[in-house]
Each structure stands twice: as C-alpha cells, then as structure tokens.
Tab-separated table of C-alpha atoms in Angstrom:
chain	number	residue	atom	x	y	z
A	16	MET	CA	140.615	151.974	173.376
A	17	LYS	CA	138.106	149.917	174.829
A	18	LEU	CA	136.680	152.444	177.347
A	19	LEU	CA	135.862	155.058	173.911
A	20	TYR	CA	132.874	152.243	173.597
A	21	PHE	CA	130.942	152.645	177.344
A	22	PRO	CA	129.421	156.008	176.554
A	23	LEU	CA	127.922	153.993	173.478
A	24	ILE	CA	126.950	150.685	174.888
A	25	PHE	CA	125.460	153.058	177.534
A	26	SER	CA	123.462	155.275	175.340
A	27	CYS	CA	122.078	151.887	173.331
A	28	MET	CA	120.971	150.061	176.942
A	29	LEU	CA	118.748	153.917	177.586
A	30	ALA	CA	116.709	152.779	174.516
A	31	ILE	CA	115.900	149.966	174.617
A	32	VAL	CA	114.489	150.785	178.251
A	33	SER	CA	112.914	153.676	176.615
A	34	CYS	CA	110.881	151.632	174.118
A	35	SER	CA	110.280	148.504	176.336
A	36	LYS	CA	107.925	150.965	178.449
A	37	ASP	CA	106.554	152.397	175.626
A	38	LEU	CA	105.180	149.470	173.989
A	39	GLY	CA	102.537	149.413	176.795
A	40	ASN	CA	100.912	152.902	175.458
A	41	TYR	CA	98.952	150.875	172.925
A	42	ASN	CA	96.228	148.882	171.954
A	43	TYR	CA	96.099	146.882	168.884
A	44	LYS	CA	92.641	145.697	167.213
A	45	ASP	CA	92.137	143.891	164.542
A	46	ILE	CA	89.651	145.635	161.423
A	47	ASN	CA	87.092	143.210	158.821
A	48	GLU	CA	89.694	142.701	155.710
A	49	LEU	CA	88.108	141.738	152.521
A	50	ASP	CA	89.426	139.282	149.886
A	51	ILE	CA	88.051	140.352	146.144
A	52	LYS	CA	87.559	137.412	143.937
A	53	GLY	CA	85.951	136.936	140.588
A	54	VAL	CA	87.433	139.635	138.534
A	55	LEU	CA	89.285	139.324	135.626
A	56	THR	CA	92.248	141.439	134.444
A	57	ASN	CA	91.300	141.488	131.370
A	58	TYR	CA	87.173	141.971	129.524
A	59	MET	CA	86.617	141.592	125.844
A	60	VAL	CA	83.012	143.310	124.702
A	61	ARG	CA	81.207	144.693	121.597
A	62	THR	CA	79.815	147.773	121.574
A	63	GLY	CA	75.775	148.081	120.752
A	64	LEU	CA	75.911	144.364	121.856
A	65	ASP	CA	77.310	143.272	124.903
A	66	THR	CA	76.295	143.420	128.347
A	67	LEU	CA	79.327	142.871	131.097
A	68	HIS	CA	78.074	140.848	134.486
A	69	ILE	CA	80.448	140.729	136.873
A	70	ASN	CA	79.738	138.862	139.891
A	71	PRO	CA	82.310	139.021	142.122
A	72	THR	CA	82.774	136.836	145.530
A	73	ILE	CA	83.634	138.929	148.750
A	74	THR	CA	84.411	137.200	151.745
A	75	ALA	CA	85.491	139.386	155.225
A	76	THR	CA	87.238	138.596	158.262
A	77	GLU	CA	83.576	139.884	160.722
A	78	GLU	CA	81.032	138.517	159.986
A	79	GLN	CA	78.883	141.000	158.328
A	80	SER	CA	76.042	142.756	160.459
A	81	GLY	CA	73.951	143.802	157.393
A	82	SER	CA	73.967	144.032	153.793
A	83	ASP	CA	73.827	147.778	154.070
A	84	ARG	CA	77.483	147.764	156.005
A	85	TYR	CA	79.232	148.181	152.267
A	86	GLU	CA	79.221	150.828	149.537
A	87	TYR	CA	80.152	149.623	146.025
A	88	LEU	CA	81.498	151.717	143.489
A	89	TRP	CA	82.382	150.788	140.246
A	90	ILE	CA	83.947	153.366	138.295
A	91	LEU	CA	85.074	152.802	134.390
A	92	LYS	CA	88.243	155.337	133.263
A	93	THR	CA	88.874	156.104	129.968
A	94	GLY	CA	92.264	158.763	128.942
A	95	SER	CA	94.349	160.697	131.415
A	96	LEU	CA	90.859	162.450	133.542
A	97	THR	CA	87.889	160.819	132.800
A	98	PHE	CA	86.075	159.051	135.115
A	99	ASP	CA	82.551	157.260	135.185
A	100	THR	CA	80.762	155.921	138.222
A	101	ILE	CA	78.768	153.209	136.193
A	102	SER	CA	76.854	151.719	139.166
A	103	ARG	CA	76.497	150.820	142.729
A	104	GLU	CA	75.654	147.946	142.793
A	105	ARG	CA	77.118	144.937	144.315
A	106	ASN	CA	77.207	142.683	140.947
A	107	LEU	CA	77.539	144.359	137.537
A	108	SER	CA	75.453	143.865	134.825
A	109	TYR	CA	76.298	146.983	132.504
A	110	PRO	CA	75.075	147.176	128.981
A	111	ILE	CA	78.073	147.971	126.627
A	112	LEU	CA	77.366	151.591	124.812
A	113	LEU	CA	81.233	152.502	124.228
A	114	ASN	CA	83.223	153.717	121.946
A	115	PRO	CA	85.738	151.550	120.548
A	116	VAL	CA	88.609	151.750	122.624
A	117	PRO	CA	90.502	150.936	125.996
A	118	TYR	CA	89.290	151.238	129.440
A	119	ASP	CA	89.862	150.994	132.878
A	120	LEU	CA	87.424	149.552	135.229
A	121	PHE	CA	87.584	150.396	139.437
A	122	TYR	CA	86.154	148.879	141.795
A	123	ARG	CA	85.476	149.530	145.423
A	124	VAL	CA	83.767	148.362	147.779
A	125	MET	CA	83.936	150.326	151.563
A	126	ASP	CA	83.734	149.259	155.004
A	127	LYS	CA	80.975	152.005	156.141
A	128	VAL	CA	82.198	151.107	159.784
A	129	THR	CA	85.541	151.012	159.518
A	130	GLY	CA	85.820	153.688	156.464
A	131	VAL	CA	88.802	151.476	154.758
A	132	THR	CA	88.078	150.800	151.155
A	133	TRP	CA	89.022	147.596	149.274
A	134	THR	CA	89.846	147.320	145.643
A	135	ALA	CA	89.508	144.904	142.308
A	136	ASN	CA	90.888	146.605	139.354
A	137	THR	CA	90.531	145.492	135.612
A	138	LYS	CA	90.880	146.777	131.986
A	139	ILE	CA	88.084	146.819	129.234
A	140	THR	CA	88.583	146.178	125.693
A	141	VAL	CA	86.132	147.401	124.054
A	142	SER	CA	85.492	146.710	120.050
A	143	THR	CA	82.460	147.348	117.793
A	144	ALA	CA	80.764	144.212	115.806
A	145	TYR	CA	82.809	144.522	112.859
A	146	SER	CA	86.253	144.917	115.092
A	147	ARG	CA	87.665	140.937	114.269
A	148	GLY	CA	86.542	138.362	111.979
A	149	LEU	CA	85.956	137.549	108.440
A	150	LEU	CA	84.528	139.903	105.819
A	151	ILE	CA	82.413	137.997	103.597
A	152	MET	CA	81.234	139.329	100.311
A	153	GLY	CA	78.680	137.579	97.783
A	154	GLU	CA	74.527	137.909	96.382
A	155	ASN	CA	71.556	137.813	98.006
A	156	GLU	CA	68.743	135.557	96.827
A	157	ASN	CA	67.668	138.483	94.343
A	158	GLY	CA	71.366	138.791	92.673
A	159	PHE	CA	71.735	141.881	94.747
A	160	ALA	CA	75.685	142.111	96.726
A	161	GLU	CA	75.407	141.744	100.147
A	162	ALA	CA	77.862	141.738	102.463
A	163	GLU	CA	78.071	139.524	105.879
A	164	MET	CA	80.805	138.934	108.589
A	165	LEU	CA	82.305	135.835	111.021
A	166	SER	CA	82.430	138.403	114.165
A	167	MET	CA	85.423	136.867	115.757
A	168	LEU	CA	86.020	137.935	119.469
A	169	SER	CA	84.818	135.970	122.720
A	170	ASP	CA	82.571	133.885	120.138
A	171	THR	CA	80.961	133.880	117.119
A	172	LEU	CA	78.999	135.955	115.645
A	173	HIS	CA	76.799	135.721	111.930
A	174	ILE	CA	76.015	139.473	111.250
A	175	LYS	CA	73.756	139.352	108.218
A	176	GLY	CA	72.777	142.023	106.031
A	177	ILE	CA	75.650	144.238	105.917
A	178	LEU	CA	75.370	146.406	102.793
A	179	SER	CA	71.629	146.314	102.495
A	180	LYS	CA	71.298	148.269	105.703
A	181	SER	CA	74.692	150.008	104.887
A	182	GLY	CA	73.042	153.577	103.267
A	183	LEU	CA	74.158	152.546	99.767
A	184	PRO	CA	71.557	151.490	96.986
A	185	SER	CA	71.485	148.279	95.304
A	186	LEU	CA	74.961	147.040	94.126
A	187	ARG	CA	75.707	144.249	91.549
A	188	GLU	CA	78.127	142.129	90.200
A	189	PRO	CA	79.874	141.717	94.016
A	190	ILE	CA	83.846	141.667	94.165
A	191	SER	CA	85.236	141.598	97.412
A	192	LEU	CA	84.748	143.749	101.244
A	193	VAL	CA	88.985	144.351	102.289
A	194	HIS	CA	90.183	145.937	105.205
A	195	THR	CA	93.077	147.712	104.299
A	196	ALA	CA	94.627	147.746	107.850
A	197	GLY	CA	98.447	148.782	107.925
A	198	ASP	CA	98.505	152.796	109.722
A	199	ALA	CA	95.665	153.741	111.515
A	200	SER	CA	95.618	157.114	109.850
A	201	TYR	CA	94.696	155.884	106.447
A	202	ILE	CA	92.413	152.422	107.180
A	203	ARG	CA	89.464	151.848	104.469
A	204	LEU	CA	86.866	149.355	104.425
A	205	TRP	CA	86.255	149.421	101.240
A	206	ALA	CA	82.802	146.835	99.661
A	207	MET	CA	83.527	146.630	96.199
A	208	THR	CA	81.807	145.517	93.326
A	209	LYS	CA	82.257	146.115	89.464
A	210	THR	CA	79.128	148.437	89.465
A	211	GLY	CA	80.121	150.442	92.249
A	212	SER	CA	82.929	150.321	95.375
A	213	TYR	CA	82.421	152.776	98.405
A	214	PHE	CA	84.518	152.705	101.623
A	215	LEU	CA	82.331	152.016	104.988
A	216	ASP	CA	82.618	153.718	108.400
A	217	ARG	CA	84.709	151.136	110.115
A	218	ALA	CA	82.631	151.222	113.701
A	219	THR	CA	79.141	151.534	112.112
A	220	MET	CA	79.131	149.541	108.703
A	221	THR	CA	77.532	152.443	106.913
A	222	ALA	CA	78.126	154.729	103.997
A	223	THR	CA	76.701	156.617	101.396
A	224	THR	CA	77.781	157.240	97.910
A	225	ALA	CA	80.262	160.162	98.514
A	226	ASN	CA	82.494	157.611	100.316
A	227	ASN	CA	83.855	157.119	96.661
A	228	LEU	CA	87.448	156.719	95.803
A	229	GLY	CA	86.983	160.019	93.240
A	230	ARG	CA	87.219	162.020	96.993
A	231	PHE	CA	90.842	161.172	96.836
A	232	LEU	CA	92.197	161.556	92.868
A	233	PHE	CA	93.920	164.494	92.132
A	234	THR	CA	94.788	163.687	88.794
A	235	SER	CA	95.160	165.639	85.322
A	236	ASP	CA	94.293	162.909	83.374
A	237	GLU	CA	90.160	163.147	81.928
A	238	ILE	CA	88.955	159.815	84.025
A	239	ASP	CA	85.180	158.545	83.226
A	240	PRO	CA	84.090	159.047	87.340
A	241	GLN	CA	82.244	155.899	86.905
A	242	THR	CA	85.248	153.687	86.069
A	243	VAL	CA	87.341	155.297	89.155
A	244	HIS	CA	85.844	152.675	91.657
A	245	PRO	CA	88.152	150.062	92.970
A	246	VAL	CA	88.546	146.624	92.613
A	247	VAL	CA	91.190	145.228	93.848
A	248	ILE	CA	93.631	147.068	96.714
A	249	ALA	CA	97.298	146.290	97.742
A	250	PRO	CA	98.839	145.820	100.534
A	251	GLN	CA	96.440	142.369	102.012
A	252	VAL	CA	96.449	141.899	105.583
A	253	ARG	CA	98.963	139.328	106.446
A	254	THR	CA	98.866	138.138	110.086
A	255	ALA	CA	96.020	137.561	112.413
A	256	ALA	CA	96.921	140.608	114.384
A	257	GLY	CA	96.462	142.219	111.257
A	258	ALA	CA	100.400	143.668	110.149
A	259	VAL	CA	100.269	144.284	105.868
A	260	GLY	CA	102.881	144.082	103.664
A	261	SER	CA	104.090	147.610	103.850
A	262	THR	CA	102.436	150.270	106.079
A	263	LEU	CA	104.286	152.847	103.717
A	264	TYR	CA	102.869	151.826	100.313
A	265	ARG	CA	99.251	151.858	98.802
A	266	ALA	CA	98.091	150.649	95.009
A	267	LEU	CA	94.995	149.749	93.607
A	268	VAL	CA	93.741	149.053	90.048
A	269	THR	CA	89.663	150.775	89.865
A	270	VAL	CA	87.026	148.500	87.425
A	271	GLY	CA	88.411	151.143	84.269
A	272	GLY	CA	91.621	149.308	84.457
A	273	ASP	CA	93.678	151.707	85.901
A	274	VAL	CA	96.115	151.632	88.360
A	275	PHE	CA	97.124	154.178	91.043
A	276	SER	CA	99.673	153.998	93.734
A	277	SER	CA	100.355	156.536	96.819
A	278	VAL	CA	102.529	156.878	99.437
A	279	PRO	CA	100.346	157.935	102.217
A	280	LEU	CA	102.574	159.583	104.558
A	281	ILE	CA	103.987	161.730	101.557
A	282	MET	CA	100.898	162.391	100.057
A	283	GLY	CA	99.431	163.859	103.718
A	284	GLY	CA	96.400	160.980	103.457
A	285	ASP	CA	95.199	158.456	101.376
A	286	PHE	CA	95.666	160.172	97.891
A	287	TYR	CA	96.492	159.524	94.440
A	288	ASN	CA	97.519	161.332	91.169
A	289	ASN	CA	97.659	160.298	87.600
A	290	PRO	CA	97.409	156.849	87.330
A	291	ILE	CA	100.135	154.821	86.204
A	292	ASN	CA	99.586	152.088	83.814
A	293	ARG	CA	101.090	153.954	80.945
A	294	VAL	CA	104.581	154.019	80.114
A	295	ALA	CA	107.420	156.147	79.949
A	296	SER	CA	107.626	156.153	75.942
A	297	ALA	CA	103.871	157.393	75.785
A	298	LEU	CA	103.001	158.967	79.394
A	299	ASP	CA	99.741	159.659	77.419
A	300	VAL	CA	98.344	156.356	76.510
A	301	ARG	CA	96.763	154.782	79.608
A	302	ILE	CA	97.182	151.167	78.720
A	303	PRO	CA	93.763	148.741	80.380
A	304	ALA	CA	94.816	146.864	83.308
A	305	ALA	CA	93.675	142.988	84.452
A	306	PRO	CA	92.202	143.010	87.700
A	307	TYR	CA	95.013	141.859	89.611
A	308	LEU	CA	98.038	143.172	91.605
A	309	LEU	CA	101.159	141.194	91.716
A	310	TYR	CA	103.466	141.730	95.076
A	311	PRO	CA	105.172	139.660	97.500
A	312	ILE	CA	102.709	139.067	100.653
A	313	GLY	CA	105.627	139.699	102.843
A	314	SER	CA	106.703	143.152	101.479
A	315	MET	CA	105.707	145.426	99.154
A	316	SER	CA	107.977	147.805	97.749
A	317	SER	CA	107.075	147.190	94.076
A	318	ILE	CA	103.598	146.238	92.340
A	319	MET	CA	103.582	144.260	88.753
A	320	TRP	CA	100.823	144.271	86.888
A	321	TYR	CA	99.276	142.606	83.269
A	322	ASP	CA	98.653	144.812	80.346
A	323	THR	CA	95.498	143.550	78.563
A	324	ARG	CA	95.556	145.127	75.681
A	325	ASN	CA	99.540	144.154	74.819
A	326	GLN	CA	99.724	140.768	76.824
A	327	ARG	CA	102.086	141.478	78.605
A	328	PHE	CA	103.139	141.726	82.436
A	329	LEU	CA	104.865	145.476	83.670
A	330	ASN	CA	106.709	146.676	86.749
A	331	HIS	CA	105.992	149.147	88.615
A	332	THR	CA	108.977	150.811	90.972
A	333	SER	CA	109.995	153.579	93.156
A	334	ILE	CA	105.651	153.781	94.319
A	335	GLY	CA	104.955	157.829	94.728
A	336	VAL	CA	107.574	158.534	92.725
A	337	SER	CA	107.786	156.990	89.208
A	338	THR	CA	104.612	158.262	87.170
A	339	SER	CA	105.073	155.447	84.817
A	340	SER	CA	105.898	151.210	84.666
A	341	THR	CA	108.377	149.796	82.789
A	342	PRO	CA	108.169	147.296	80.171
A	343	LEU	CA	110.204	143.522	81.094
A	344	THR	CA	112.492	141.823	78.768
A	345	ASP	CA	112.595	138.053	78.063
A	346	GLY	CA	115.991	136.061	78.077
A	347	VAL	CA	116.185	133.113	75.437
A	348	ASN	CA	116.489	130.324	77.277
A	349	ASP	CA	113.670	132.157	80.449
A	350	VAL	CA	111.035	129.513	81.257
A	351	PHE	CA	108.617	131.929	80.618
A	352	PRO	CA	108.026	135.167	78.887
A	353	TRP	CA	106.428	138.284	80.282
A	354	ASN	CA	105.682	139.421	76.807
A	355	GLN	CA	103.251	136.435	75.554
A	356	PRO	CA	103.190	134.825	72.497
A	357	VAL	CA	100.263	135.777	70.105
A	358	GLY	CA	96.902	134.245	70.852
A	359	ARG	CA	98.241	133.965	75.131
A	360	THR	CA	95.830	135.663	77.802
A	361	LEU	CA	96.141	135.895	81.218
A	362	VAL	CA	93.222	134.086	82.732
A	363	TYR	CA	94.113	134.242	86.815
A	364	ALA	CA	97.105	135.680	89.136
A	365	GLU	CA	97.329	135.014	92.572
A	366	ASN	CA	99.916	136.029	95.413
A	367	THR	CA	100.811	133.294	97.647
A	368	ARG	CA	103.463	132.337	100.733
A	369	ASN	CA	105.390	130.229	98.303
A	370	THR	CA	109.467	130.782	99.082
A	371	ASP	CA	110.363	128.273	96.285
A	372	GLY	CA	113.451	129.448	94.733
A	373	GLY	CA	114.411	132.502	97.648
A	374	SER	CA	111.512	133.787	97.342
A	375	THR	CA	111.424	134.847	100.847
A	376	ASN	CA	108.272	136.862	101.499
A	377	GLY	CA	106.195	135.208	98.592
A	378	ASN	CA	105.933	133.994	94.993
A	379	SER	CA	102.896	134.642	92.659
A	380	PHE	CA	101.519	132.769	90.171
A	381	ALA	CA	99.580	133.342	86.679
A	382	ILE	CA	97.530	130.476	84.772
A	383	MET	CA	97.276	131.762	80.804
A	384	LYS	CA	95.807	130.361	78.024
A	385	ASP	CA	96.198	129.480	75.057
A	386	THR	CA	93.953	129.961	71.693
A	387	ASP	CA	94.104	126.048	71.536
A	388	ASN	CA	93.001	126.084	75.357
A	389	THR	CA	96.187	125.091	76.418
A	390	SER	CA	97.042	126.176	79.733
A	391	HIS	CA	99.929	127.356	81.489
A	392	ILE	CA	100.808	128.127	84.681
A	393	TYR	CA	103.567	130.367	86.172
A	394	LYS	CA	105.045	130.892	89.188
A	395	PHE	CA	108.398	134.331	89.412
A	396	TYR	CA	108.957	136.402	92.367
A	397	ALA	CA	107.050	140.210	91.668
A	398	ASN	CA	109.820	141.785	93.632
A	399	GLY	CA	112.034	145.186	92.979
A	400	THR	CA	113.524	145.984	89.552
A	401	ASN	CA	114.398	142.684	87.984
A	402	PRO	CA	111.218	140.277	88.991
A	403	ALA	CA	112.692	137.128	88.716
A	404	LYS	CA	111.342	133.686	87.153
A	405	ARG	CA	111.152	130.560	89.431
A	406	ALA	CA	108.906	127.856	86.491
A	407	ALA	CA	106.717	127.881	84.162
A	408	TYR	CA	104.262	124.692	83.860
A	409	LYS	CA	102.272	123.213	81.091
A	410	VAL	CA	98.907	121.589	82.384
A	411	LYS	CA	98.668	118.456	81.337
A	412	ALA	CA	95.229	117.140	79.840
A	413	ILE	CA	93.834	115.072	82.609
A	414	ALA	CA	93.180	118.105	84.563
A	415	THR	CA	89.415	117.718	83.649
A	416	ASP	CA	87.873	120.977	82.089
A	417	PHE	CA	91.197	122.999	83.810
A	418	ASP	CA	90.287	125.716	81.309
A	419	LYS	CA	86.258	125.954	81.800
A	420	ALA	CA	86.668	126.841	85.158
A	421	SER	CA	85.286	129.992	87.343
A	422	LEU	CA	87.102	129.502	90.504
A	423	TYR	CA	91.103	128.879	91.250
A	424	ALA	CA	93.095	129.091	94.358
A	425	PHE	CA	97.291	128.175	94.678
A	426	SER	CA	98.928	126.409	97.816
A	427	SER	CA	101.479	128.058	99.174
A	428	ASN	CA	103.225	125.157	100.173
A	429	ARG	CA	102.534	122.258	98.096
A	430	THR	CA	102.554	122.338	93.805
A	431	VAL	CA	98.763	121.805	94.256
A	432	VAL	CA	96.093	123.774	92.590
A	433	PHE	CA	92.514	123.969	93.301
A	434	TYR	CA	89.629	124.941	90.645
A	435	ALA	CA	85.897	124.330	90.496
A	436	VAL	CA	84.107	123.725	87.637
A	437	GLY	CA	79.894	124.244	88.358
A	438	LYS	CA	79.152	121.947	91.264
A	439	THR	CA	83.277	119.762	90.659
A	440	LEU	CA	85.504	120.719	92.588
A	441	TYR	CA	89.351	119.511	91.630
A	442	ALA	CA	92.618	119.199	92.764
A	443	TYR	CA	95.613	119.314	90.244
A	444	ASP	CA	99.144	118.387	91.113
A	445	TYR	CA	101.490	119.947	88.550
A	446	ASN	CA	104.522	118.329	90.467
A	447	PRO	CA	106.703	117.517	86.529
A	448	GLY	CA	106.518	113.861	86.236
A	449	PHE	CA	103.972	113.366	88.660
A	450	GLU	CA	101.400	115.333	87.924
A	451	LYS	CA	97.168	113.910	89.491
A	452	ILE	CA	93.874	115.287	89.435
A	453	TYR	CA	91.703	114.842	92.360
A	454	THR	CA	87.510	115.376	93.148
A	455	PHE	CA	86.271	115.603	96.055
A	456	PRO	CA	82.219	113.974	96.211
A	457	GLU	CA	82.174	114.673	99.783
A	458	LEU	CA	81.360	118.408	99.029
A	459	GLY	CA	78.072	117.417	98.291
A	460	ASP	CA	75.778	118.343	94.979
A	461	ALA	CA	76.017	122.531	95.558
A	462	GLU	CA	77.257	125.263	93.623
A	463	VAL	CA	81.116	126.315	94.379
A	464	THR	CA	81.299	129.604	94.403
A	465	MET	CA	84.288	130.588	95.851
A	466	VAL	CA	87.836	128.669	96.922
A	467	LYS	CA	90.526	130.407	99.115
A	468	PHE	CA	93.434	129.385	100.556
A	469	ASP	CA	94.416	131.169	104.139
A	470	THR	CA	97.633	133.435	103.352
A	471	GLN	CA	95.708	136.394	105.673
A	472	MET	CA	95.160	134.575	109.499
A	473	ASP	CA	97.998	131.759	109.515
A	474	HIS	CA	99.537	130.739	106.204
A	475	VAL	CA	101.619	127.874	107.214
A	476	VAL	CA	98.266	125.300	108.366
A	477	ASN	CA	97.054	125.365	104.965
A	478	SER	CA	93.730	126.537	105.306
A	479	LEU	CA	91.598	126.309	102.142
A	480	TYR	CA	88.178	127.914	102.334
A	481	ILE	CA	85.695	126.464	100.252
A	482	ALA	CA	81.928	128.401	100.047
A	483	THR	CA	79.020	126.427	98.184
A	484	TYR	CA	75.273	127.251	97.460
A	485	ASP	CA	71.774	125.993	96.759
A	486	THR	CA	68.906	127.275	96.944
A	487	ALA	CA	67.552	125.126	99.211
A	488	SER	CA	70.643	125.746	102.264
A	489	LYS	CA	71.707	129.268	101.169
A	490	GLY	CA	75.210	129.155	101.526
A	491	THR	CA	77.499	127.526	103.583
A	492	LEU	CA	81.585	128.316	104.101
A	493	ARG	CA	84.252	125.794	105.438
A	494	ARG	CA	87.845	125.635	105.997
A	495	PHE	CA	89.473	122.561	105.337
A	496	ARG	CA	93.116	121.614	105.997
A	497	VAL	CA	94.790	120.069	102.947
A	498	GLY	CA	96.806	117.639	103.824
A	499	THR	CA	101.011	116.906	103.579
A	500	ASN	CA	101.433	113.626	101.765
A	501	PRO	CA	102.781	114.591	98.797
A	502	ASN	CA	101.507	111.579	97.416
A	503	VAL	CA	97.716	112.609	97.699
A	504	VAL	CA	95.613	116.050	97.958
A	505	GLU	CA	93.190	115.244	100.973
A	506	LEU	CA	90.995	117.183	102.540
A	507	SER	CA	89.844	117.260	106.336
A	508	LEU	CA	87.576	119.567	107.566
A	509	GLN	CA	88.269	121.477	110.581
A	510	ASP	CA	85.940	121.225	113.782
A	511	ASN	CA	83.952	124.127	114.462
A	512	SER	CA	84.815	125.905	111.172
A	513	THR	CA	81.455	125.164	109.152
A	514	TRP	CA	78.927	128.372	108.440
A	515	THR	CA	75.133	128.272	107.002
A	516	ASP	CA	72.716	130.505	106.066
A	517	MET	CA	74.745	132.343	104.244
A	518	ILE	CA	74.215	134.087	101.116
A	519	LYS	CA	76.238	133.381	97.711
A	520	ILE	CA	80.265	133.774	98.947
A	521	LYS	CA	82.118	135.606	96.220
A	522	ASP	CA	85.008	136.458	98.287
A	523	ILE	CA	85.943	136.449	102.123
A	524	ASN	CA	88.758	138.460	103.892
A	525	TRP	CA	90.313	138.514	107.403
A	526	ARG	CA	89.624	141.655	109.642
A	527	ALA	CA	92.256	141.473	112.688
A	528	ILE	CA	91.125	145.724	114.014
A	529	ASN	CA	88.554	148.031	114.308
C-alpha cells in the first residue's frame, strides 16, 4: 500500500521546485501609503446656520515632492443615486444649505503618481435650527404673542422673534408653542393663542392664516370659525427622543370649548369629524369644555375633560369611533366626586408622571375651589372606561394665597405643588398630617410668569422650570432640581441652565425632531 503514495509525493516535489524557480520572476516595490485622520464618524449641523469645517491630518510613507501630488474630492451623497462634489480642497469649509435629512460624505485623496486613492468616510446629520430644543411661548414688550426657541444641538442657540417673523398677524393672549411629534405623516407645530392658533412650517417656522384647524374639520355642526382655534393638543411629547403617549390617537380642545378626537391613520390624515363634547342622551347639545385634556402621559387610549356648564368630569373612550362622551358615576364612599357639589368649580388640571396607586402611565391632578375659597386637590388615573380615583386633599390654611394663584405645577415624584402669586413662589407639601409651606426669596423680585415640571425629557430628575420677568432684565428662564428630602422642599439651580434676555414666558415644550 505504501507504493501508492510515491506518485503523489513526486508530484508535490515538482510543484515546489517549480514555485521556487518562479519567485525570481517578479520585482516588488513599496508604494506611497497615506493615513487619513481627523475625520469623525458623524457631524451634526444646522442648515442655514452652520459651516462644516473638517481639517484632516494626512501622513505619507514617502516624502511629498510637492503640494500638487494629490487630488482631493469631497463627495456628498443622499439617497441611493445622488452624488455631488462639494469641494476639491484638502480641507473642507462648507456652508450648510441642505435639506434636513441624513447624508453620507466621502473624502477621496488620490496620489497622482501612483494612481491609488485613499478614503475617509463620515455621515452628516442635517437639521434645521428648530429641530431640537425648548419651544417657548410668551409676550413681547408690547404685549403681543411672541415665540422663541432654545435650539439645543451641538450647542445652545437662542432664537428670537419666531412669531413676528412668521408672516402671521400680531396675536394676543399667548398659550403655547407645541410640536405634536408622533407619526411623521401627521406631525404639526402649533402656535396657539386665544386670538388665533396656526400651524407653522417646521423647517422655516413660517405660516399664513390659512394654516388653521378649519382646514381639517369635516363636521355637520354649525361652528363659528373664530372658535375652532386649538388651545390644547394631546398627546404630549414624553421622552427626550420625541416619543408620545400614542401614535394612533389625537385629541384637542378649542378656544370655543369644543373637544375633537381622531385616529389620523383611519382618517387618512390629521382630520376631525364632529366634536365629542356631548352626551349620548343629547347629541344636539355641545357642552363647553375647560381648556384641559386629562390622560396618562405614558399611554393615551382615552381622554377625560371637564364640563364647565354642569361642573363635572366626563370620559371619552373609543376614540375615532364614539361620537359622544360618558358621564361618570360617584360612589357614597369615594374620596372625591366626579360630579361636583354646588358651588365647586375647576381651577386647574395637569397630567403628571406620578404613579401612586399603581397608575403606571401617570396620574392626573385637578385643583377645585368652593365658593368660600376652600381649595381641594384631586388625584386620579384618567385611564380607560373606569378612571380610578386615587386621593383627595383639602388644602390647609397654611397654604398662603393658594386660591389667588395664577400658576400651579405638580411634582410627579413628591406630594408637592408649586404655585405663584405675583412675585412670590410657594411650594405646598400636601402630605396629610405633614403639611408644610415654603417660599423662595432667592428667586429675586421679578414677577413669576411660569412654573412647569419636566414631564417630557427626563421626569425622574424632577426638574422644575421657573420663568420670571421684569422690565429691566426682561425674561429669565431657570432650571432647578427639586430635592428628595421628604422633610423639606429645596430648589437647586442647575449648571448651565439659566437663560436671560427672553420674552415674558407663558409656556415651554420640548421638540426633539423635525
């Protein structure tokens, strides 16, 4: 059997000899090799504002014989087929005037002596100046509605005069500037005031008076067009990335007190049919609603609203299907009533990230007031067909001027409500048996124009935004952290979180995307 291996061994030896002789037939020579550094993997820029500067460091294994040995190309790519050479210089200095979409950028360095090309690639994320940051609504020095923005991308840019440059007429009684987020097909950016509400172009922040809700209403009700301007839109943004509590449902309240709800996916867009502020037993009677929509911030599948005519909370489920709302019933031993006793009215309402009682997606709060100015706090889970009552608190006399406040803000993480009366900011701890009141003279002598907890970017931190205003220094916005010590309410001003020379701020909201 060993003889069978001899032909195979002999063949292998011939192959080795042949290869060995062939080695002498080639001459190998090292070529000039380039190493390109200083090109990052991604750049974020704002169209119309930023210039992209990239200065690569290039090292070569051969000494350069002149500056013209290399040819440089900066090639911008978007989509699958579109290429554009934007520079032929070694270093890039490129003013950004691009649409706000992602791009690929290729840097090509060709050695004209060897014909070899060396590359370094990166990605460019282009946004508008308005793509990410705090949307701010308030008044200018003349009392007209004005909007600003703290644009927060690679740095913070204070953008002024948004409404006055928008093309809209002068408006009064500002309410809010809101980016709806959600499904990209139905995103809108609403500038809302009591004298008119209009959606803006999200890239240019411009609009005309034709950009109104009436374009999206298809109703059989006769409704005064002057009353269909939205003042509240749900759901709100709930994460720093721009997620919302529902991408399926949307609801709003108008300045006239009508409540609309919709399923844009089914409607083929952000369209609305007849308002739902009515009950099944009297479909021809529209009931005026207070300017609040109550729902769990984490997940909105139903909404509650307040009937200002009959002083009661109503519930609306089956959004997009049901054409009316449902009155709620009270039990004898309930902690508070949905249907208010004579003389008790709604003062304020707010959705939070509070989860007391198992309210996974966030409790809502309401402040009620009796005819003798006694105030009450209701806490409830505005979820589903049977909203759950969590607790009720009678506001103690130690809460100075609680009934006179114009601003309120409930902490999601503590039994504390902040409120403002003129230049004084108070914090009232309503924990039963341990009630306390606090003031904060460190805010200075300016009028408090807004207090608002962060429920959109990072609610766990318990950040409180406070806006003040005086004629000398104008508007100031500060972000504080509310301490966790249950025995005291303390405010800690956060680093790099004070902004000055602003309008008289009424509201702020987070915008995360175009």
